[in-house]
mmCIF file of C-alpha atoms and ligand atoms in Angstrom:
data_model
loop_
_atom_site.group_PDB
_atom_site.id
_atom_site.type_symbol
_atom_site.label_atom_id
_atom_site.label_comp_id
_atom_site.label_asym_id
_atom_site.label_seq_id
_atom_site.Cartn_x
_atom_site.Cartn_y
_atom_site.Cartn_z
ATOM 1 C CA UNK A 723 -10.908 16.005 3.161
ATOM 2 C CA UNK A 724 -7.611 15.749 4.924
ATOM 3 C CA UNK A 725 -5.866 12.516 4.063
ATOM 4 C CA UNK A 726 -4.563 11.466 7.440
ATOM 5 C CA UNK A 727 -1.740 12.384 9.679
ATOM 6 C CA UNK A 728 1.433 12.376 7.615
ATOM 7 C CA UNK A 729 2.435 8.709 7.321
ATOM 8 C CA UNK A 730 5.893 7.481 8.253
ATOM 9 C CA UNK A 731 7.336 4.763 6.044
ATOM 10 C CA UNK A 732 10.201 2.455 6.938
ATOM 11 C CA UNK A 733 12.700 2.203 4.091
ATOM 12 C CA UNK A 734 15.988 0.576 3.131
ATOM 13 C CA UNK A 735 18.524 3.327 3.855
ATOM 14 C CA UNK A 736 20.286 3.028 0.504
ATOM 15 C CA UNK A 737 17.056 4.091 -1.262
ATOM 16 C CA UNK A 738 17.066 7.506 0.371
ATOM 17 C CA UNK A 739 20.659 8.072 -0.711
ATOM 18 C CA UNK A 740 22.634 6.840 2.271
ATOM 19 C CA UNK A 741 25.945 5.295 1.170
ATOM 20 C CA UNK A 742 25.486 2.057 3.047
ATOM 21 C CA UNK A 743 25.691 -0.610 0.335
ATOM 22 C CA UNK A 744 28.407 -3.246 0.535
ATOM 23 C CA UNK A 745 30.552 -1.273 -1.933
ATOM 24 C CA UNK A 746 29.967 2.072 -0.232
ATOM 25 C CA UNK A 747 27.440 3.284 -2.796
ATOM 26 C CA UNK A 748 23.793 4.388 -2.469
ATOM 27 C CA UNK A 749 20.778 3.595 -4.632
ATOM 28 C CA UNK A 750 18.738 6.779 -4.269
ATOM 29 C CA UNK A 751 15.311 6.496 -5.867
ATOM 30 C CA UNK A 752 14.141 9.798 -7.302
ATOM 31 C CA UNK A 753 10.378 9.178 -7.151
ATOM 32 C CA UNK A 754 10.512 7.791 -3.632
ATOM 33 C CA UNK A 755 12.596 10.660 -2.274
ATOM 34 C CA UNK A 756 11.466 13.652 -4.337
ATOM 35 C CA UNK A 757 7.816 12.854 -5.074
ATOM 36 C CA UNK A 758 6.390 10.530 -2.440
ATOM 37 C CA UNK A 759 8.751 12.158 0.080
ATOM 38 C CA UNK A 760 6.714 15.386 -0.120
ATOM 39 C CA UNK A 761 3.833 13.626 1.611
ATOM 40 C CA UNK A 762 5.428 11.075 3.921
ATOM 41 C CA UNK A 763 8.328 10.896 6.360
ATOM 42 C CA UNK A 764 10.882 8.130 6.031
ATOM 43 C CA UNK A 765 12.504 6.063 8.710
ATOM 44 C CA UNK A 766 15.613 4.619 7.020
ATOM 45 C CA UNK A 767 17.019 1.304 8.237
ATOM 46 C CA UNK A 768 20.054 -0.574 6.924
ATOM 47 C CA UNK A 769 19.985 -3.971 8.622
ATOM 48 C CA UNK A 770 23.467 -4.967 7.455
ATOM 49 C CA UNK A 771 25.040 -1.852 8.934
ATOM 50 C CA UNK A 772 22.879 -2.203 12.037
ATOM 51 C CA UNK A 773 24.208 -5.688 12.788
ATOM 52 C CA UNK A 774 27.735 -4.353 12.577
ATOM 53 C CA UNK A 775 28.875 -5.365 9.112
ATOM 54 C CA UNK A 776 30.264 -1.895 8.339
ATOM 55 C CA UNK A 777 30.634 -0.098 5.008
ATOM 56 C CA UNK A 778 32.237 -1.092 2.713
ATOM 57 C CA UNK A 779 31.951 -4.792 3.572
ATOM 58 C CA UNK A 780 32.377 -8.157 1.891
ATOM 59 C CA UNK A 781 29.141 -9.079 0.054
ATOM 60 C CA UNK A 782 26.715 -11.660 1.432
ATOM 61 C CA UNK A 783 24.162 -13.899 -0.283
ATOM 62 C CA UNK A 784 21.321 -16.322 0.370
ATOM 63 C CA UNK A 785 22.113 -20.037 0.205
ATOM 64 C CA UNK A 786 19.995 -23.154 0.726
ATOM 65 C CA UNK A 787 16.309 -23.615 -0.029
ATOM 66 C CA UNK A 788 13.312 -21.297 0.462
ATOM 67 C CA UNK A 789 12.464 -23.063 3.746
ATOM 68 C CA UNK A 790 15.997 -23.634 4.980
ATOM 69 C CA UNK A 791 18.136 -20.692 3.978
ATOM 70 C CA UNK A 792 21.185 -19.001 5.388
ATOM 71 C CA UNK A 793 22.743 -15.616 4.717
ATOM 72 C CA UNK A 794 26.483 -16.108 4.365
ATOM 73 C CA UNK A 795 29.554 -14.381 2.953
ATOM 74 C CA UNK A 796 30.100 -14.747 -0.798
ATOM 75 C CA UNK A 797 33.846 -15.210 -0.330
ATOM 76 C CA UNK A 798 33.763 -16.799 3.120
ATOM 77 C CA UNK A 799 30.708 -18.990 3.737
ATOM 78 C CA UNK A 800 31.646 -19.410 7.405
ATOM 79 C CA UNK A 801 30.456 -15.842 7.953
ATOM 80 C CA UNK A 802 26.778 -16.506 8.732
ATOM 81 C CA UNK A 803 24.606 -13.487 9.597
ATOM 82 C CA UNK A 804 21.183 -15.156 9.312
ATOM 83 C CA UNK A 805 20.386 -15.081 13.007
ATOM 84 C CA UNK A 806 21.683 -11.547 13.462
ATOM 85 C CA UNK A 807 19.478 -10.231 10.632
ATOM 86 C CA UNK A 808 16.419 -12.125 11.869
ATOM 87 C CA UNK A 809 16.882 -10.981 15.469
ATOM 88 C CA UNK A 810 17.346 -7.400 14.316
ATOM 89 C CA UNK A 811 14.133 -7.622 12.251
ATOM 90 C CA UNK A 812 12.223 -8.833 15.319
ATOM 91 C CA UNK A 813 13.628 -5.967 17.384
ATOM 92 C CA UNK A 814 12.674 -3.481 14.690
ATOM 93 C CA UNK A 815 9.140 -4.855 14.382
ATOM 94 C CA UNK A 816 8.631 -3.749 17.980
ATOM 95 C CA UNK A 817 10.285 -0.382 17.496
ATOM 96 C CA UNK A 818 8.605 0.481 14.190
ATOM 97 C CA UNK A 819 5.053 0.043 15.482
ATOM 98 C CA UNK A 820 3.900 3.464 14.285
ATOM 99 C CA UNK A 821 4.975 3.185 10.663
ATOM 100 C CA UNK A 822 2.319 2.928 7.942
ATOM 101 C CA UNK A 823 4.331 1.184 5.241
ATOM 102 C CA UNK A 824 7.723 -0.137 4.233
ATOM 103 C CA UNK A 825 9.729 0.165 1.026
ATOM 104 C CA UNK A 826 12.411 -2.476 0.621
ATOM 105 C CA UNK A 827 15.370 -2.505 -1.748
ATOM 106 C CA UNK A 828 14.909 -5.227 -4.386
ATOM 107 C CA UNK A 829 17.199 -8.226 -4.815
ATOM 108 C CA UNK A 830 19.041 -7.786 -1.530
ATOM 109 C CA UNK A 831 19.718 -10.911 0.599
ATOM 110 C CA UNK A 832 18.664 -8.792 3.596
ATOM 111 C CA UNK A 833 15.997 -6.411 2.286
ATOM 112 C CA UNK A 834 14.572 -8.088 -0.859
ATOM 113 C CA UNK A 835 10.857 -8.887 -0.589
ATOM 114 C CA UNK A 836 10.739 -11.586 -3.231
ATOM 115 C CA UNK A 837 12.645 -13.146 -6.137
ATOM 116 C CA UNK A 838 16.023 -12.725 -4.439
ATOM 117 C CA UNK A 839 18.790 -14.983 -5.766
ATOM 118 C CA UNK A 840 19.040 -18.109 -3.655
ATOM 119 C CA UNK A 841 22.074 -20.328 -4.266
ATOM 120 C CA UNK A 842 21.717 -24.112 -4.007
ATOM 121 C CA UNK A 843 24.594 -26.364 -2.907
ATOM 122 C CA UNK A 844 25.507 -26.975 -6.535
ATOM 123 C CA UNK A 845 25.970 -23.219 -7.086
ATOM 124 C CA UNK A 846 22.793 -22.891 -9.163
ATOM 125 C CA UNK A 847 20.854 -19.694 -8.371
ATOM 126 C CA UNK A 848 17.052 -19.590 -8.460
ATOM 127 C CA UNK A 849 15.029 -16.462 -7.781
ATOM 128 C CA UNK A 850 13.099 -18.020 -4.922
ATOM 129 C CA UNK A 851 14.668 -16.211 -2.001
ATOM 130 C CA UNK A 852 13.372 -13.549 0.360
ATOM 131 C CA UNK A 853 15.752 -11.265 2.226
ATOM 132 C CA UNK A 854 16.209 -12.473 5.812
ATOM 133 C CA UNK A 855 15.401 -9.091 7.381
ATOM 134 C CA UNK A 856 12.398 -8.435 5.116
ATOM 135 C CA UNK A 857 10.976 -11.921 5.682
ATOM 136 C CA UNK A 858 10.923 -11.690 9.467
ATOM 137 C CA UNK A 859 9.700 -8.082 9.500
ATOM 138 C CA UNK A 860 6.810 -8.888 7.134
ATOM 139 C CA UNK A 861 5.879 -11.934 9.232
ATOM 140 C CA UNK A 862 5.894 -9.875 12.415
ATOM 141 C CA UNK A 863 3.843 -7.016 10.896
ATOM 142 C CA UNK A 864 1.551 -8.880 8.477
ATOM 143 C CA UNK A 865 -0.869 -5.982 7.886
ATOM 144 C CA UNK A 866 1.829 -3.426 7.129
ATOM 145 C CA UNK A 867 1.756 -2.245 3.478
ATOM 146 C CA UNK A 868 5.088 -3.339 1.993
ATOM 147 C CA UNK A 869 6.587 -2.893 -1.448
ATOM 148 C CA UNK A 870 9.900 -3.066 -3.209
ATOM 149 C CA UNK A 871 11.543 -0.165 -4.976
ATOM 150 C CA UNK A 872 11.625 -2.128 -8.263
ATOM 151 C CA UNK A 873 7.911 -2.989 -8.193
ATOM 152 C CA UNK A 874 7.059 0.638 -7.442
ATOM 153 C CA UNK A 875 8.001 1.505 -11.024
ATOM 154 C CA UNK A 876 4.770 -0.253 -12.068
ATOM 155 C CA UNK A 877 1.979 2.362 -12.076
ATOM 156 C CA UNK A 878 -0.681 -0.046 -10.791
ATOM 157 C CA UNK A 879 1.477 -1.367 -7.930
ATOM 158 C CA UNK A 880 2.597 2.155 -7.041
ATOM 159 C CA UNK A 881 -0.987 3.390 -6.770
ATOM 160 C CA UNK A 882 -1.991 0.319 -4.813
ATOM 161 C CA UNK A 883 0.853 0.779 -2.324
ATOM 162 C CA UNK A 884 0.234 4.482 -1.730
ATOM 163 C CA UNK A 885 -3.479 3.857 -1.268
ATOM 164 C CA UNK A 886 -2.733 1.172 1.326
ATOM 165 C CA UNK A 887 -0.296 3.416 3.173
ATOM 166 C CA UNK A 888 -2.743 6.308 3.513
ATOM 167 C CA UNK A 889 -5.622 4.019 4.418
ATOM 168 C CA UNK A 890 -3.508 2.217 7.014
ATOM 169 C CA UNK A 891 -2.487 5.565 8.492
ATOM 170 C CA UNK A 892 -6.156 6.546 8.852
ATOM 171 C CA UNK A 893 -6.851 3.194 10.491
ATOM 172 C CA UNK A 894 -3.918 3.588 12.890
ATOM 173 C CA UNK A 895 -5.182 7.047 13.833
ATOM 174 C CA UNK A 896 -8.656 5.642 14.505
ATOM 175 C CA UNK A 897 -7.224 2.864 16.680
ATOM 176 C CA UNK A 898 -5.005 5.323 18.475
ATOM 177 C CA UNK A 899 -8.073 7.318 19.488
ATOM 178 C CA UNK A 900 -9.681 4.201 20.999
ATOM 179 C CA UNK A 901 -12.169 2.160 18.968
ATOM 180 C CA UNK A 902 -15.871 2.654 19.523
ATOM 181 C CA UNK A 903 -18.773 1.035 17.701
ATOM 182 C CA UNK A 904 -19.571 4.405 16.166
ATOM 183 C CA UNK A 905 -16.024 5.105 14.971
ATOM 184 C CA UNK A 906 -15.689 1.617 13.451
ATOM 185 C CA UNK A 907 -18.937 1.928 11.560
ATOM 186 C CA UNK A 908 -18.034 5.433 10.403
ATOM 187 C CA UNK A 909 -14.659 4.239 9.121
ATOM 188 C CA UNK A 910 -16.276 1.313 7.311
ATOM 189 C CA UNK A 911 -18.888 3.531 5.733
ATOM 190 C CA UNK A 912 -16.337 6.028 4.411
ATOM 191 C CA UNK A 913 -14.263 3.266 2.844
ATOM 192 C CA UNK A 914 -17.200 1.484 1.250
ATOM 193 C CA UNK A 915 -16.457 2.287 -2.385
ATOM 194 C CA UNK A 916 -12.715 1.961 -1.964
ATOM 195 C CA UNK A 917 -13.026 -1.563 -0.581
ATOM 196 C CA UNK A 918 -15.746 -2.474 -3.072
ATOM 197 C CA UNK A 919 -13.382 -1.590 -5.911
ATOM 198 C CA UNK A 920 -10.915 -4.141 -4.564
ATOM 199 C CA UNK A 921 -13.409 -6.813 -3.554
ATOM 200 C CA UNK A 922 -17.144 -6.791 -3.072
ATOM 201 C CA UNK A 923 -16.918 -10.017 -1.043
ATOM 202 C CA UNK A 924 -14.349 -8.479 1.303
ATOM 203 C CA UNK A 925 -16.590 -5.456 1.817
ATOM 204 C CA UNK A 926 -19.398 -7.779 2.868
ATOM 205 C CA UNK A 927 -17.120 -9.770 5.184
ATOM 206 C CA UNK A 928 -15.965 -6.523 6.808
ATOM 207 C CA UNK A 929 -19.584 -5.477 7.236
ATOM 208 C CA UNK A 930 -20.411 -8.771 8.951
ATOM 209 C CA UNK A 931 -17.549 -8.197 11.415
ATOM 210 C CA UNK A 932 -19.289 -4.992 12.467
ATOM 211 C CA UNK A 933 -22.829 -6.313 12.523
ATOM 212 C CA UNK A 934 -22.936 -7.167 16.271
ATOM 213 C CA UNK A 935 -20.856 -4.755 18.286
ATOM 214 C CA UNK A 936 -22.845 -4.710 21.505
ATOM 215 C CA UNK A 937 -20.922 -6.211 24.385
ATOM 216 C CA UNK A 938 -18.081 -7.551 22.236
ATOM 217 C CA UNK A 939 -14.362 -6.934 22.642
ATOM 218 C CA UNK A 940 -13.793 -4.077 20.190
ATOM 219 C CA UNK A 941 -10.028 -4.594 20.187
ATOM 220 C CA UNK A 942 -10.548 -8.133 18.861
ATOM 221 C CA UNK A 943 -13.009 -6.903 16.252
ATOM 222 C CA UNK A 944 -10.456 -4.248 15.319
ATOM 223 C CA UNK A 945 -7.729 -6.872 14.836
ATOM 224 C CA UNK A 946 -9.944 -8.935 12.542
ATOM 225 C CA UNK A 947 -11.128 -5.847 10.658
ATOM 226 C CA UNK A 948 -7.589 -4.594 10.118
ATOM 227 C CA UNK A 949 -6.369 -7.936 8.759
ATOM 228 C CA UNK A 950 -9.331 -8.292 6.398
ATOM 229 C CA UNK A 951 -9.117 -4.677 5.226
ATOM 230 C CA UNK A 952 -5.410 -4.705 4.483
ATOM 231 C CA UNK A 953 -5.642 -8.052 2.684
ATOM 232 C CA UNK A 954 -8.505 -6.754 0.541
ATOM 233 C CA UNK A 955 -6.623 -3.600 -0.443
ATOM 234 C CA UNK A 956 -3.688 -5.652 -1.728
ATOM 235 C CA UNK A 957 -5.834 -6.932 -4.585
ATOM 236 C CA UNK A 958 -5.251 -5.212 -7.886
ATOM 237 C CA UNK A 959 -8.259 -3.290 -9.175
ATOM 238 C CA UNK A 960 -8.988 -3.784 -12.858
ATOM 239 C CA UNK A 961 -10.917 -1.272 -14.962
ATOM 240 C CA UNK A 962 -14.103 -3.298 -14.755
ATOM 241 C CA UNK A 963 -14.275 -2.975 -10.991
ATOM 242 C CA UNK A 964 -13.471 0.742 -11.061
ATOM 243 C CA UNK A 965 -16.228 1.195 -13.668
ATOM 244 C CA UNK A 966 -18.675 -0.603 -11.387
ATOM 245 C CA UNK A 967 -17.829 1.712 -8.486
ATOM 246 C CA UNK A 968 -17.883 4.851 -10.650
ATOM 247 C CA UNK A 969 -21.345 3.904 -11.896
ATOM 248 C CA UNK A 970 -22.578 3.300 -8.347
ATOM 249 C CA UNK A 971 -21.380 6.754 -7.333
ATOM 250 C CA UNK A 972 -22.819 8.278 -10.495
ATOM 251 C CA UNK A 973 -26.204 6.928 -9.372
ATOM 252 C CA UNK A 974 -26.275 9.507 -6.552
ATOM 253 C CA UNK A 975 -26.442 12.271 -9.170
ATOM 254 C CA UNK A 976 -29.379 10.748 -11.019
ATOM 255 C CA UNK A 977 -31.938 13.325 -9.986
ATOM 256 C CA UNK A 978 -29.514 16.206 -9.506
ATOM 257 C CA UNK A 979 -27.950 16.807 -12.927
ATOM 258 C CA UNK A 980 -29.546 17.245 -16.331
ATOM 259 C CA UNK A 981 -29.458 14.887 -19.271
ATOM 260 C CA UNK A 982 -26.449 16.361 -21.050
ATOM 261 C CA UNK A 983 -24.350 16.320 -17.866
ATOM 262 C CA UNK A 984 -25.411 12.731 -17.246
ATOM 263 C CA UNK A 985 -24.334 11.846 -20.759
ATOM 264 C CA UNK A 986 -20.979 13.588 -20.314
ATOM 265 C CA UNK A 987 -20.363 11.579 -17.154
ATOM 266 C CA UNK A 988 -21.447 8.293 -18.722
ATOM 267 C CA UNK A 989 -19.203 8.990 -21.751
ATOM 268 C CA UNK A 990 -16.263 9.686 -19.488
ATOM 269 C CA UNK A 991 -16.719 6.413 -17.575
ATOM 270 C CA UNK A 992 -17.117 4.562 -20.857
ATOM 271 C CA UNK A 993 -13.927 6.169 -22.258
ATOM 272 C CA UNK A 994 -12.108 4.975 -19.130
ATOM 273 C CA UNK A 995 -13.529 1.480 -19.603
ATOM 274 C CA UNK A 996 -12.233 1.474 -23.211
ATOM 275 C CA UNK A 997 -8.777 2.520 -21.941
ATOM 276 C CA UNK A 998 -8.931 5.851 -23.781
ATOM 277 C CA UNK A 999 -8.501 7.970 -20.652
ATOM 278 C CA UNK A 1000 -6.992 7.273 -17.209
ATOM 279 C CA UNK A 1001 -8.998 6.890 -14.009
ATOM 280 C CA UNK A 1002 -8.392 10.498 -13.006
ATOM 281 C CA UNK A 1003 -10.725 11.720 -15.784
ATOM 282 C CA UNK A 1004 -14.067 10.248 -14.645
ATOM 283 C CA UNK A 1005 -13.095 10.729 -10.982
ATOM 284 C CA UNK A 1006 -12.462 14.455 -11.516
ATOM 285 C CA UNK A 1007 -15.718 14.831 -13.370
ATOM 286 C CA UNK A 1008 -17.610 13.116 -10.570
ATOM 287 C CA UNK A 1009 -15.961 15.378 -8.012
ATOM 288 C CA UNK A 1010 -16.882 18.399 -10.112
ATOM 289 C CA UNK A 1011 -20.571 17.424 -10.152
ATOM 290 C CA UNK A 1012 -20.612 16.625 -6.445
ATOM 291 C CA UNK A 1013 -19.059 20.003 -5.682
ATOM 292 C CA UNK A 1014 -22.028 21.609 -7.434
ATOM 293 C CA UNK A 1015 -24.530 19.100 -5.999
ATOM 294 C CA UNK A 1016 -23.160 18.064 -2.604
ATOM 295 C CA UNK A 1017 -24.159 14.733 -1.113
ATOM 296 C CA UNK A 1018 -23.171 14.100 2.494
ATOM 297 C CA UNK A 1019 -22.555 10.392 1.985
ATOM 298 C CA UNK A 1020 -20.481 10.687 -1.192
ATOM 299 C CA UNK A 1021 -18.537 13.680 0.131
ATOM 300 C CA UNK A 1022 -17.188 11.373 2.825
ATOM 301 C CA UNK A 1023 -16.073 8.585 0.495
ATOM 302 C CA UNK A 1024 -12.306 8.164 0.482
ATOM 303 C CA UNK A 1025 -12.507 6.459 -2.907
ATOM 304 C CA UNK A 1026 -12.828 9.830 -4.649
ATOM 305 C CA UNK A 1027 -9.858 11.382 -2.867
ATOM 306 C CA UNK A 1028 -7.746 8.701 -1.185
ATOM 307 C CA UNK A 1029 -4.269 10.331 -1.117
ATOM 308 C CA UNK A 1030 -2.644 13.575 -2.286
ATOM 309 C CA UNK A 1031 -3.803 14.146 -5.837
ATOM 310 C CA UNK A 1032 -0.607 15.888 -6.919
ATOM 311 C CA UNK A 1033 1.143 12.498 -6.784
ATOM 312 C CA UNK A 1034 -0.655 11.977 -10.104
ATOM 313 C CA UNK A 1035 -1.098 8.262 -9.491
ATOM 314 C CA UNK A 1036 -4.520 8.054 -11.110
ATOM 315 C CA UNK A 1037 -3.143 9.702 -14.275
ATOM 316 C CA UNK A 1038 -1.236 6.505 -14.972
ATOM 317 C CA UNK A 1039 -3.839 3.807 -14.359
HETATM 318 S S1 LIG B 1172 19.593 -3.201 0.591
HETATM 319 FE FE1 LIG B 1172 19.249 -3.148 2.795
HETATM 320 S S2 LIG B 1172 21.076 -4.074 3.677
HETATM 321 FE FE2 LIG B 1172 21.578 -3.530 1.584
HETATM 322 S S3 LIG B 1172 22.474 -1.496 1.701
HETATM 323 FE FE3 LIG B 1172 20.300 -1.206 1.308
HETATM 324 S S4 LIG B 1172 19.429 -0.991 3.330
HETATM 325 FE FE4 LIG B 1172 21.443 -1.867 3.640
#
């Protein structure tokens, strides 16, 4: 299978090594640039530089409450760049329409996705803020897979993000070709086990959206499908749900492999369930058996091969 067209990911410029931070430094992230960067293109954006703050520049911070915040200078609170950052984010949401994901720099009053320091009037800082640029961009593009550089150090979140990016890219390609009833149903069918791993209920809801496609506005169905799909894929997948999907897929080999092979496969899934081996082990074994005993339906399932394997993401979950 080919994964998709190469996705483009929006990213805080400092993470790809550009020296745009307030003190003139960068915050290059090795995995993002050297590993994930082999399979995606990046579109770097530094909102603070883009609104004309220059580098180096006096630092800014979030003040107020989560619902009524401002982004102001640390040393001079009369410097208020809230509106400029928000307007820039809205502009960018229009310009970045083709991207398939976004990686934000953590803790930044502009780019932070969550838990950014927010200073109350009394000077007390809580971690309840969201960067002004990130907030507006995420609101404007609610289905876009977004993550922070800090959270991407967590193996589960990293795998989840990359899976969403590649799936979103495939969806964008499908939409770009013009939705038809046949293409929607084909897409849904090929993502069955992937979505089921995240949420069985979501898979059923998605199926219901596609149950009456005659004479309906396919663009509207597509909007609803996209929102439901991308929300479902955000859910973390625990071992139990992966085991359930692996066993479903294993069922297709029931009459095609002999008893000892069946036992080997069952043992491998059980070892994964007991946390003795990572997900890649039973998945590779399944792929091995399906290579020898091809099944048209399973061969098309993105669950078994959702993104470039050499990223090694399933070795760590
Ligand atoms: S965190 Fe965002 S605003 Fe700050 S330097 Fe990086 S890209 Fe620029």
